[in-house]
Amino acid sequence: MRDALDATPYDALLLLSFGGPEGPDDVVPFLENVTRGRGIPKERLKEVGQHYFLFGGVSPINDQNRALLDALRKDFAGHGLDLPIYWGNRNWAPYLTDTLREMVADGRRRVLVLTTSAYASYSGCRQYRENLADALATLEAEGLEPPRVDKLRHYFNHPGFVEPVIEGVLRSLADLPEDVRDGAHLAFSTHSIPIAAADASGPVEEHGDGGAYVKQHLDTARLVADAVRERTGVDHPWQLVYQSRSGAPHIPWLEPDICDHLEERHAAGVSAVVMAPIGFVSDHMEVLYDLDTEATARARELGLPVRRSATVGADPRFAAAIRELVLERAAAESGLDVTPCALGALGASHDLCPVGCCPARAPKPAAAGADSPYA
């Protein structure tokens, strides 16, 4: 690493996220953006949008991204890293293409991209890369010279991501009644995806048996469970579970579902459960509804004590981890020796997504990878 905090050759960082509605009138247009090309009727989208209407039609994700932007800018400034940070979304304002236009107008030519997804999968990585390619193609069609974009590696096992998760689980355990605390089960939750998509996640050599998606989540869960045992002296049983399934019922998705899992744990006589949403960076809608609302209500019906631990959100340690990842990638791009920081059995993820990594359902150009049309 260089002695000074120098991000050369990069001149900007782009926070790229999913986006979400910020009022009742935004819900259906937002869902139309998310489902574009699938031919879903508006009436069906209104039904799907009920989750958002329960919270006033507002998804918390945009405010959470604003908080993360603030944490990143404070961290960068506090450590003397002079790197401007921009923000763009896939499905709602500020839209990715608009943000890239702004970056071009500001003279940004080499951009690092941070996505709000820590793991490998089509929807968590490749689809963001496809969105980048679409946006860059739009700029090119408008006569603008698109910047070069590179994506930060997956950070599921970076200490700055893992440590806040560990502390969140410890706080949730401490919040349980003392008589059920030691017998509590840890349910590490993430977004369910089709089994076929999971099997094809990550580089080709990792395909099959859940692919990189399942392997990476299991690695993170094991890190957290091991740390909880070391710090409490209690060996809490744990399992990786899934939530937020959508799509046709005949297509196999990753299981068990969190609500089914709570029923199974209750039937097995477990005294309590801590739900740890390790698959999510922040407490956005799928955490608020699927865990805090639906799963918590199911546990209440069962008489099963549950707690939901915090996501990393805008934790200063996560912001510091992003700074370290930026400097790590910048040093590597400058030809310097780099020792990537990673915990667990899997080691640091790849910097450049290889050909065949998390393949698309239908072939589409994707930026920031070995097969990028924008080198």
PDB file of C-alpha atoms in Angstrom, residues 81-365:
ATOM      1  CA  LEU A  81      -8.747  10.654   1.334  1.00  0.00           C
ATOM      2  CA  ASP A  82      -9.770  13.183  -1.293  1.00  0.00           C
ATOM      3  CA  LEU A  83     -12.263  11.199  -3.358  1.00  0.00           C
ATOM      4  CA  PRO A  84     -15.708  12.581  -4.276  1.00  0.00           C
ATOM      5  CA  ILE A  85     -18.653  10.230  -3.728  1.00  0.00           C
ATOM      6  CA  TYR A  86     -21.761  10.074  -5.893  1.00  0.00           C
ATOM      7  CA  TRP A  87     -24.987   8.097  -5.556  1.00  0.00           C
ATOM      8  CA  GLY A  88     -27.198   6.444  -8.166  1.00  0.00           C
ATOM      9  CA  ASN A  89     -30.025   3.868  -8.043  1.00  0.00           C
ATOM     10  CA  ARG A  90     -31.257   1.141 -10.335  1.00  0.00           C
ATOM     11  CA  ASN A  91     -34.983   1.718  -9.864  1.00  0.00           C
ATOM     12  CA  TRP A  92     -35.635   5.169  -8.385  1.00  0.00           C
ATOM     13  CA  ALA A  93     -34.207   8.660  -8.136  1.00  0.00           C
ATOM     14  CA  PRO A  94     -31.391   9.477  -8.159  1.00  0.00           C
ATOM     15  CA  TYR A  95     -31.219   7.258 -11.237  1.00  0.00           C
ATOM     16  CA  LEU A  96     -27.911   5.700 -12.240  1.00  0.00           C
ATOM     17  CA  THR A  97     -27.850   7.194 -15.740  1.00  0.00           C
ATOM     18  CA  ASP A  98     -28.519  10.700 -14.407  1.00  0.00           C
ATOM     19  CA  THR A  99     -25.723  10.312 -11.863  1.00  0.00           C
ATOM     20  CA  LEU A 100     -23.268   9.126 -14.511  1.00  0.00           C
ATOM     21  CA  ARG A 101     -24.163  12.154 -16.667  1.00  0.00           C
ATOM     22  CA  GLU A 102     -23.380  14.354 -13.659  1.00  0.00           C
ATOM     23  CA  MET A 103     -20.068  12.580 -13.160  1.00  0.00           C
ATOM     24  CA  VAL A 104     -19.110  13.088 -16.811  1.00  0.00           C
ATOM     25  CA  ALA A 105     -20.028  16.773 -16.545  1.00  0.00           C
ATOM     26  CA  ASP A 106     -17.777  16.978 -13.482  1.00  0.00           C
ATOM     27  CA  GLY A 107     -14.899  15.477 -15.461  1.00  0.00           C
ATOM     28  CA  ARG A 108     -14.799  12.069 -13.747  1.00  0.00           C
ATOM     29  CA  ARG A 109     -12.995   9.571 -15.947  1.00  0.00           C
ATOM     30  CA  ARG A 110     -12.192   6.584 -13.722  1.00  0.00           C
ATOM     31  CA  VAL A 111     -14.898   5.467 -11.314  1.00  0.00           C
ATOM     32  CA  LEU A 112     -15.015   2.843  -8.573  1.00  0.00           C
ATOM     33  CA  VAL A 113     -18.456   1.402  -7.841  1.00  0.00           C
ATOM     34  CA  LEU A 114     -19.729   0.245  -4.443  1.00  0.00           C
ATOM     35  CA  THR A 115     -22.955  -1.761  -4.619  1.00  0.00           C
ATOM     36  CA  THR A 116     -25.185  -2.284  -1.587  1.00  0.00           C
ATOM     37  CA  SER A 117     -24.891  -6.058  -1.894  1.00  0.00           C
ATOM     38  CA  ALA A 118     -22.101  -7.955  -0.169  1.00  0.00           C
ATOM     39  CA  TYR A 119     -22.415 -11.312  -1.940  1.00  0.00           C
ATOM     40  CA  ALA A 120     -22.149 -12.889  -5.388  1.00  0.00           C
ATOM     41  CA  SER A 121     -25.372 -13.533  -7.315  1.00  0.00           C
ATOM     42  CA  TYR A 122     -27.062 -12.418 -10.500  1.00  0.00           C
ATOM     43  CA  SER A 123     -29.332  -9.888  -8.752  1.00  0.00           C
ATOM     44  CA  GLY A 124     -26.645  -8.830  -6.272  1.00  0.00           C
ATOM     45  CA  CYS A 125     -23.800  -8.310  -8.742  1.00  0.00           C
ATOM     46  CA  ARG A 126     -24.253  -9.140 -12.428  1.00  0.00           C
ATOM     47  CA  GLN A 127     -27.528  -7.221 -12.731  1.00  0.00           C
ATOM     48  CA  TYR A 128     -25.866  -4.097 -11.319  1.00  0.00           C
ATOM     49  CA  ARG A 129     -23.116  -4.559 -13.906  1.00  0.00           C
ATOM     50  CA  GLU A 130     -25.751  -4.845 -16.642  1.00  0.00           C
ATOM     51  CA  ASN A 131     -27.369  -1.633 -15.391  1.00  0.00           C
ATOM     52  CA  LEU A 132     -23.987   0.071 -15.575  1.00  0.00           C
ATOM     53  CA  ALA A 133     -23.503  -1.115 -19.159  1.00  0.00           C
ATOM     54  CA  ASP A 134     -26.987   0.126 -20.125  1.00  0.00           C
ATOM     55  CA  ALA A 135     -26.297   3.534 -18.571  1.00  0.00           C
ATOM     56  CA  LEU A 136     -22.884   3.851 -20.203  1.00  0.00           C
ATOM     57  CA  ALA A 137     -24.416   2.921 -23.572  1.00  0.00           C
ATOM     58  CA  THR A 138     -27.009   5.670 -23.089  1.00  0.00           C
ATOM     59  CA  LEU A 139     -24.283   8.222 -22.434  1.00  0.00           C
ATOM     60  CA  GLU A 140     -22.398   7.053 -25.502  1.00  0.00           C
ATOM     61  CA  ALA A 141     -25.550   7.365 -27.637  1.00  0.00           C
ATOM     62  CA  GLU A 142     -25.900  10.936 -26.363  1.00  0.00           C
ATOM     63  CA  GLY A 143     -22.415  11.754 -27.616  1.00  0.00           C
ATOM     64  CA  LEU A 144     -20.777  11.700 -24.195  1.00  0.00           C
ATOM     65  CA  GLU A 145     -17.566   9.836 -23.489  1.00  0.00           C
ATOM     66  CA  PRO A 146     -18.434   7.289 -20.787  1.00  0.00           C
ATOM     67  CA  PRO A 147     -16.033   6.923 -17.872  1.00  0.00           C
ATOM     68  CA  ARG A 148     -14.311   3.648 -17.115  1.00  0.00           C
ATOM     69  CA  VAL A 149     -15.986   1.898 -14.204  1.00  0.00           C
ATOM     70  CA  ASP A 150     -14.633  -0.796 -11.893  1.00  0.00           C
ATOM     71  CA  LYS A 151     -16.581  -2.507  -9.124  1.00  0.00           C
ATOM     72  CA  LEU A 152     -15.290  -3.094  -5.594  1.00  0.00           C
ATOM     73  CA  ARG A 153     -14.997  -6.761  -4.658  1.00  0.00           C
ATOM     74  CA  HIS A 154     -17.545  -8.582  -2.513  1.00  0.00           C
ATOM     75  CA  TYR A 155     -17.094  -7.568   1.119  1.00  0.00           C
ATOM     76  CA  PHE A 156     -19.131 -10.246   2.953  1.00  0.00           C
ATOM     77  CA  ASN A 157     -16.053 -11.382   4.911  1.00  0.00           C
ATOM     78  CA  HIS A 158     -14.333  -8.044   5.488  1.00  0.00           C
ATOM     79  CA  PRO A 159     -13.885  -7.353   9.228  1.00  0.00           C
ATOM     80  CA  GLY A 160     -15.643  -3.983   8.864  1.00  0.00           C
ATOM     81  CA  PHE A 161     -18.766  -5.792   7.668  1.00  0.00           C
ATOM     82  CA  VAL A 162     -18.575  -8.819   9.967  1.00  0.00           C
ATOM     83  CA  GLU A 163     -17.795  -7.077  13.263  1.00  0.00           C
ATOM     84  CA  PRO A 164     -20.950  -4.893  13.359  1.00  0.00           C
ATOM     85  CA  VAL A 165     -23.003  -8.018  12.600  1.00  0.00           C
ATOM     86  CA  ILE A 166     -21.374  -9.848  15.512  1.00  0.00           C
ATOM     87  CA  GLU A 167     -22.105  -6.985  17.891  1.00  0.00           C
ATOM     88  CA  GLY A 168     -25.697  -6.805  16.664  1.00  0.00           C
ATOM     89  CA  VAL A 169     -26.225 -10.484  17.477  1.00  0.00           C
ATOM     90  CA  LEU A 170     -24.624 -10.064  20.890  1.00  0.00           C
ATOM     91  CA  ARG A 171     -26.939  -7.130  21.677  1.00  0.00           C
ATOM     92  CA  SER A 172     -29.966  -9.129  20.591  1.00  0.00           C
ATOM     93  CA  LEU A 173     -28.961 -12.080  22.749  1.00  0.00           C
ATOM     94  CA  ALA A 174     -28.452  -9.764  25.725  1.00  0.00           C
ATOM     95  CA  ASP A 175     -31.942  -8.337  25.150  1.00  0.00           C
ATOM     96  CA  LEU A 176     -33.589 -11.756  25.489  1.00  0.00           C
ATOM     97  CA  PRO A 177     -34.943 -12.813  28.892  1.00  0.00           C
ATOM     98  CA  GLU A 178     -32.156 -14.442  30.863  1.00  0.00           C
ATOM     99  CA  ASP A 179     -34.011 -17.737  31.250  1.00  0.00           C
ATOM    100  CA  VAL A 180     -34.150 -18.315  27.452  1.00  0.00           C
ATOM    101  CA  ARG A 181     -30.926 -16.593  26.381  1.00  0.00           C
ATOM    102  CA  ASP A 182     -28.453 -19.481  26.515  1.00  0.00           C
ATOM    103  CA  GLY A 183     -30.806 -21.767  24.605  1.00  0.00           C
ATOM    104  CA  ALA A 184     -31.390 -19.278  21.806  1.00  0.00           C
ATOM    105  CA  HIS A 185     -30.926 -20.406  18.204  1.00  0.00           C
ATOM    106  CA  LEU A 186     -29.291 -18.089  15.626  1.00  0.00           C
ATOM    107  CA  ALA A 187     -31.159 -17.817  12.301  1.00  0.00           C
ATOM    108  CA  PHE A 188     -28.920 -16.128   9.737  1.00  0.00           C
ATOM    109  CA  SER A 189     -31.272 -14.765   7.098  1.00  0.00           C
ATOM    110  CA  THR A 190     -30.764 -13.694   3.504  1.00  0.00           C
ATOM    111  CA  HIS A 191     -32.824 -13.185   0.368  1.00  0.00           C
ATOM    112  CA  SER A 192     -34.067 -16.404  -1.192  1.00  0.00           C
ATOM    113  CA  ILE A 193     -33.264 -16.775  -4.888  1.00  0.00           C
ATOM    114  CA  PRO A 194     -34.058 -19.545  -7.389  1.00  0.00           C
ATOM    115  CA  ILE A 195     -31.876 -22.600  -6.795  1.00  0.00           C
ATOM    116  CA  ALA A 196     -30.752 -22.447 -10.427  1.00  0.00           C
ATOM    117  CA  ALA A 197     -29.538 -18.868  -9.902  1.00  0.00           C
ATOM    118  CA  ALA A 198     -27.762 -19.816  -6.681  1.00  0.00           C
ATOM    119  CA  ASP A 199     -26.044 -22.772  -8.363  1.00  0.00           C
ATOM    120  CA  ALA A 200     -24.745 -20.474 -11.119  1.00  0.00           C
ATOM    121  CA  SER A 201     -23.509 -17.732  -8.764  1.00  0.00           C
ATOM    122  CA  GLY A 202     -19.855 -16.760  -8.649  1.00  0.00           C
ATOM    123  CA  PRO A 203     -17.071 -17.874 -11.009  1.00  0.00           C
ATOM    124  CA  VAL A 204     -17.684 -20.974 -13.131  1.00  0.00           C
ATOM    125  CA  GLU A 205     -15.491 -23.182 -10.946  1.00  0.00           C
ATOM    126  CA  GLU A 206     -17.759 -22.449  -7.967  1.00  0.00           C
ATOM    127  CA  HIS A 207     -21.025 -23.303  -9.734  1.00  0.00           C
ATOM    128  CA  GLY A 208     -23.267 -26.035  -8.357  1.00  0.00           C
ATOM    129  CA  ASP A 209     -24.490 -26.867  -4.850  1.00  0.00           C
ATOM    130  CA  GLY A 210     -25.680 -23.314  -4.156  1.00  0.00           C
ATOM    131  CA  GLY A 211     -22.674 -21.720  -5.828  1.00  0.00           C
ATOM    132  CA  ALA A 212     -20.796 -18.803  -4.314  1.00  0.00           C
ATOM    133  CA  TYR A 213     -24.038 -17.305  -2.973  1.00  0.00           C
ATOM    134  CA  VAL A 214     -24.625 -20.050  -0.425  1.00  0.00           C
ATOM    135  CA  LYS A 215     -20.914 -20.641   0.302  1.00  0.00           C
ATOM    136  CA  GLN A 216     -20.312 -16.959   1.080  1.00  0.00           C
ATOM    137  CA  HIS A 217     -23.336 -16.669   3.357  1.00  0.00           C
ATOM    138  CA  LEU A 218     -22.334 -19.823   5.215  1.00  0.00           C
ATOM    139  CA  ASP A 219     -18.834 -18.419   5.669  1.00  0.00           C
ATOM    140  CA  THR A 220     -20.185 -15.186   7.155  1.00  0.00           C
ATOM    141  CA  ALA A 221     -22.651 -17.041   9.386  1.00  0.00           C
ATOM    142  CA  ARG A 222     -19.895 -19.296  10.682  1.00  0.00           C
ATOM    143  CA  LEU A 223     -17.656 -16.300  11.434  1.00  0.00           C
ATOM    144  CA  VAL A 224     -20.428 -14.638  13.435  1.00  0.00           C
ATOM    145  CA  ALA A 225     -21.466 -17.799  15.293  1.00  0.00           C
ATOM    146  CA  ASP A 226     -17.850 -18.591  16.200  1.00  0.00           C
ATOM    147  CA  ALA A 227     -17.290 -15.057  17.505  1.00  0.00           C
ATOM    148  CA  VAL A 228     -20.491 -15.181  19.561  1.00  0.00           C
ATOM    149  CA  ARG A 229     -19.356 -18.474  21.134  1.00  0.00           C
ATOM    150  CA  GLU A 230     -15.913 -17.046  21.927  1.00  0.00           C
ATOM    151  CA  ARG A 231     -17.320 -13.893  23.530  1.00  0.00           C
ATOM    152  CA  THR A 232     -20.206 -15.433  25.473  1.00  0.00           C
ATOM    153  CA  GLY A 233     -18.935 -18.922  26.231  1.00  0.00           C
ATOM    154  CA  VAL A 234     -22.214 -20.307  24.851  1.00  0.00           C
ATOM    155  CA  ASP A 235     -22.369 -22.413  21.699  1.00  0.00           C
ATOM    156  CA  HIS A 236     -25.622 -21.293  20.067  1.00  0.00           C
ATOM    157  CA  PRO A 237     -26.920 -23.605  17.307  1.00  0.00           C
ATOM    158  CA  TRP A 238     -27.346 -21.780  14.008  1.00  0.00           C
ATOM    159  CA  GLN A 239     -28.715 -22.186  10.491  1.00  0.00           C
ATOM    160  CA  LEU A 240     -28.784 -20.212   7.248  1.00  0.00           C
ATOM    161  CA  VAL A 241     -32.407 -19.418   6.343  1.00  0.00           C
ATOM    162  CA  TYR A 242     -34.130 -17.453   3.606  1.00  0.00           C
ATOM    163  CA  GLN A 243     -36.803 -14.810   3.177  1.00  0.00           C
ATOM    164  CA  SER A 244     -38.560 -12.556   0.650  1.00  0.00           C
ATOM    165  CA  ARG A 245     -39.293 -15.246  -1.920  1.00  0.00           C
ATOM    166  CA  SER A 246     -41.175 -14.040  -5.006  1.00  0.00           C
ATOM    167  CA  GLY A 247     -41.955 -15.460  -8.431  1.00  0.00           C
ATOM    168  CA  ALA A 248     -43.717 -18.513  -9.809  1.00  0.00           C
ATOM    169  CA  PRO A 249     -44.431 -21.182  -7.145  1.00  0.00           C
ATOM    170  CA  HIS A 250     -43.333 -24.057  -9.413  1.00  0.00           C
ATOM    171  CA  ILE A 251     -39.740 -22.769  -9.557  1.00  0.00           C
ATOM    172  CA  PRO A 252     -37.562 -24.162  -6.714  1.00  0.00           C
ATOM    173  CA  TRP A 253     -36.084 -21.448  -4.472  1.00  0.00           C
ATOM    174  CA  LEU A 254     -33.620 -21.671  -1.605  1.00  0.00           C
ATOM    175  CA  GLU A 255     -35.168 -22.903   1.657  1.00  0.00           C
ATOM    176  CA  PRO A 256     -36.061 -22.992   4.527  1.00  0.00           C
ATOM    177  CA  ASP A 257     -38.150 -19.860   4.703  1.00  0.00           C
ATOM    178  CA  ILE A 258     -37.685 -17.920   7.945  1.00  0.00           C
ATOM    179  CA  CYS A 259     -41.323 -18.389   9.049  1.00  0.00           C
ATOM    180  CA  ASP A 260     -41.182 -22.144   8.394  1.00  0.00           C
ATOM    181  CA  HIS A 261     -37.908 -22.246  10.280  1.00  0.00           C
ATOM    182  CA  LEU A 262     -39.427 -20.511  13.310  1.00  0.00           C
ATOM    183  CA  GLU A 263     -42.210 -23.092  13.359  1.00  0.00           C
ATOM    184  CA  GLU A 264     -39.695 -25.927  13.152  1.00  0.00           C
ATOM    185  CA  ARG A 265     -37.530 -24.484  15.944  1.00  0.00           C
ATOM    186  CA  HIS A 266     -40.572 -23.986  18.146  1.00  0.00           C
ATOM    187  CA  ALA A 267     -41.703 -27.562  17.527  1.00  0.00           C
ATOM    188  CA  ALA A 268     -38.204 -28.742  18.431  1.00  0.00           C
ATOM    189  CA  GLY A 269     -38.436 -26.970  21.799  1.00  0.00           C
ATOM    190  CA  VAL A 270     -35.979 -24.145  21.117  1.00  0.00           C
ATOM    191  CA  SER A 271     -36.298 -21.460  23.799  1.00  0.00           C
ATOM    192  CA  ALA A 272     -35.745 -18.373  21.592  1.00  0.00           C
ATOM    193  CA  VAL A 273     -34.410 -17.253  18.202  1.00  0.00           C
ATOM    194  CA  VAL A 274     -32.230 -14.339  17.136  1.00  0.00           C
ATOM    195  CA  MET A 275     -32.861 -13.430  13.487  1.00  0.00           C
ATOM    196  CA  ALA A 276     -29.668 -12.007  11.984  1.00  0.00           C
ATOM    197  CA  PRO A 277     -30.189 -10.544   8.476  1.00  0.00           C
ATOM    198  CA  ILE A 278     -26.626 -11.072   7.239  1.00  0.00           C
ATOM    199  CA  GLY A 279     -27.724 -10.898   3.600  1.00  0.00           C
ATOM    200  CA  PHE A 280     -28.724  -7.226   3.838  1.00  0.00           C
ATOM    201  CA  VAL A 281     -26.556  -4.132   4.214  1.00  0.00           C
ATOM    202  CA  SER A 282     -29.291  -1.983   5.768  1.00  0.00           C
ATOM    203  CA  ASP A 283     -32.721  -2.209   7.430  1.00  0.00           C
ATOM    204  CA  HIS A 284     -34.690  -1.646   4.226  1.00  0.00           C
ATOM    205  CA  MET A 285     -38.205  -2.845   3.358  1.00  0.00           C
ATOM    206  CA  GLU A 286     -37.475  -6.572   3.156  1.00  0.00           C
ATOM    207  CA  VAL A 287     -36.022  -6.449   6.656  1.00  0.00           C
ATOM    208  CA  LEU A 288     -38.791  -4.260   8.063  1.00  0.00           C
ATOM    209  CA  TYR A 289     -41.624  -6.295   6.574  1.00  0.00           C
ATOM    210  CA  ASP A 290     -40.391  -9.884   6.190  1.00  0.00           C
ATOM    211  CA  LEU A 291     -38.576 -10.022   9.538  1.00  0.00           C
ATOM    212  CA  ASP A 292     -39.841  -7.224  11.793  1.00  0.00           C
ATOM    213  CA  THR A 293     -43.466  -7.604  10.705  1.00  0.00           C
ATOM    214  CA  GLU A 294     -44.249 -11.022   9.220  1.00  0.00           C
ATOM    215  CA  ALA A 295     -41.719 -13.297  10.950  1.00  0.00           C
ATOM    216  CA  THR A 296     -42.074 -11.508  14.287  1.00  0.00           C
ATOM    217  CA  ALA A 297     -45.860 -11.886  14.115  1.00  0.00           C
ATOM    218  CA  ARG A 298     -45.487 -15.600  13.396  1.00  0.00           C
ATOM    219  CA  ALA A 299     -43.169 -15.999  16.392  1.00  0.00           C
ATOM    220  CA  ARG A 300     -45.662 -14.153  18.559  1.00  0.00           C
ATOM    221  CA  GLU A 301     -48.405 -16.571  17.493  1.00  0.00           C
ATOM    222  CA  LEU A 302     -46.142 -19.464  18.441  1.00  0.00           C
ATOM    223  CA  GLY A 303     -45.172 -17.928  21.777  1.00  0.00           C
ATOM    224  CA  LEU A 304     -41.534 -18.048  20.677  1.00  0.00           C
ATOM    225  CA  PRO A 305     -39.317 -15.183  21.941  1.00  0.00           C
ATOM    226  CA  VAL A 306     -37.438 -13.597  19.026  1.00  0.00           C
ATOM    227  CA  ARG A 307     -35.119 -10.670  18.490  1.00  0.00           C
ATOM    228  CA  ARG A 308     -33.913  -9.217  15.197  1.00  0.00           C
ATOM    229  CA  SER A 309     -30.321  -8.040  15.161  1.00  0.00           C
ATOM    230  CA  ALA A 310     -29.139  -4.931  13.333  1.00  0.00           C
ATOM    231  CA  THR A 311     -27.647  -4.713   9.866  1.00  0.00           C
ATOM    232  CA  VAL A 312     -24.368  -2.823   9.359  1.00  0.00           C
ATOM    233  CA  GLY A 313     -26.096   0.256   7.903  1.00  0.00           C
ATOM    234  CA  ALA A 314     -23.882   3.313   8.263  1.00  0.00           C
ATOM    235  CA  ASP A 315     -21.685   1.879  11.025  1.00  0.00           C
ATOM    236  CA  PRO A 316     -18.328   3.732  11.072  1.00  0.00           C
ATOM    237  CA  ARG A 317     -16.495   0.401  10.837  1.00  0.00           C
ATOM    238  CA  PHE A 318     -18.304  -0.358   7.589  1.00  0.00           C
ATOM    239  CA  ALA A 319     -17.417   3.072   6.224  1.00  0.00           C
ATOM    240  CA  ALA A 320     -13.784   2.412   7.182  1.00  0.00           C
ATOM    241  CA  ALA A 321     -13.968  -0.965   5.419  1.00  0.00           C
ATOM    242  CA  ILE A 322     -15.083   0.751   2.202  1.00  0.00           C
ATOM    243  CA  ARG A 323     -12.165   3.171   2.467  1.00  0.00           C
ATOM    244  CA  GLU A 324      -9.807   0.225   2.870  1.00  0.00           C
ATOM    245  CA  LEU A 325     -11.347  -1.547  -0.123  1.00  0.00           C
ATOM    246  CA  VAL A 326     -10.983   1.603  -2.243  1.00  0.00           C
ATOM    247  CA  LEU A 327      -7.309   1.968  -1.330  1.00  0.00           C
ATOM    248  CA  GLU A 328      -6.714  -1.749  -1.824  1.00  0.00           C
ATOM    249  CA  ARG A 329      -8.163  -1.680  -5.347  1.00  0.00           C
ATOM    250  CA  ALA A 330      -6.416   1.581  -6.237  1.00  0.00           C
ATOM    251  CA  ALA A 331      -3.051   0.176  -5.152  1.00  0.00           C
ATOM    252  CA  ALA A 332      -3.620  -3.011  -7.147  1.00  0.00           C
ATOM    253  CA  GLU A 333      -4.588  -1.010 -10.242  1.00  0.00           C
ATOM    254  CA  SER A 334      -1.366   0.982  -9.824  1.00  0.00           C
ATOM    255  CA  GLY A 335       0.693  -2.221  -9.848  1.00  0.00           C
ATOM    256  CA  LEU A 336       1.543  -2.258  -6.147  1.00  0.00           C
ATOM    257  CA  ASP A 337       1.632  -5.344  -3.938  1.00  0.00           C
ATOM    258  CA  VAL A 338      -1.610  -5.714  -2.007  1.00  0.00           C
ATOM    259  CA  THR A 339      -2.635  -8.066   0.784  1.00  0.00           C
ATOM    260  CA  PRO A 340      -6.451  -8.110   0.722  1.00  0.00           C
ATOM    261  CA  CYS A 341      -8.191  -8.030   4.085  1.00  0.00           C
ATOM    262  CA  ALA A 342     -10.619 -10.913   4.586  1.00  0.00           C
ATOM    263  CA  LEU A 343     -11.758 -13.260   7.338  1.00  0.00           C
ATOM    264  CA  GLY A 344     -13.018 -16.816   7.127  1.00  0.00           C
ATOM    265  CA  ALA A 345     -12.215 -19.800   4.950  1.00  0.00           C
ATOM    266  CA  LEU A 346     -12.916 -18.335   1.510  1.00  0.00           C
ATOM    267  CA  GLY A 347     -10.417 -15.488   1.432  1.00  0.00           C
ATOM    268  CA  ALA A 348     -10.805 -12.269  -0.526  1.00  0.00           C
ATOM    269  CA  SER A 349     -13.139 -12.291  -3.504  1.00  0.00           C
ATOM    270  CA  HIS A 350     -11.995 -11.488  -7.042  1.00  0.00           C
ATOM    271  CA  ASP A 351     -11.538  -7.868  -8.132  1.00  0.00           C
ATOM    272  CA  LEU A 352     -12.691  -8.510 -11.702  1.00  0.00           C
ATOM    273  CA  CYS A 353     -15.743 -10.664 -12.342  1.00  0.00           C
ATOM    274  CA  PRO A 354     -14.598 -13.389 -14.770  1.00  0.00           C
ATOM    275  CA  VAL A 355     -16.451 -14.546 -17.863  1.00  0.00           C
ATOM    276  CA  GLY A 356     -19.347 -16.808 -16.834  1.00  0.00           C
ATOM    277  CA  CYS A 357     -19.621 -15.300 -13.344  1.00  0.00           C
ATOM    278  CA  CYS A 358     -23.269 -15.125 -12.199  1.00  0.00           C
ATOM    279  CA  PRO A 359     -24.520 -15.502 -15.791  1.00  0.00           C
ATOM    280  CA  ALA A 360     -27.565 -13.603 -16.982  1.00  0.00           C
ATOM    281  CA  ARG A 361     -30.848 -15.306 -17.750  1.00  0.00           C
ATOM    282  CA  ALA A 362     -30.422 -13.914 -21.269  1.00  0.00           C
ATOM    283  CA  PRO A 363     -27.078 -12.632 -22.571  1.00  0.00           C
ATOM    284  CA  LYS A 364     -26.669  -8.895 -21.938  1.00  0.00           C
ATOM    285  CA  PRO A 365     -23.598  -6.642 -21.866  1.00  0.00           C
TER     286      PRO A 365
END
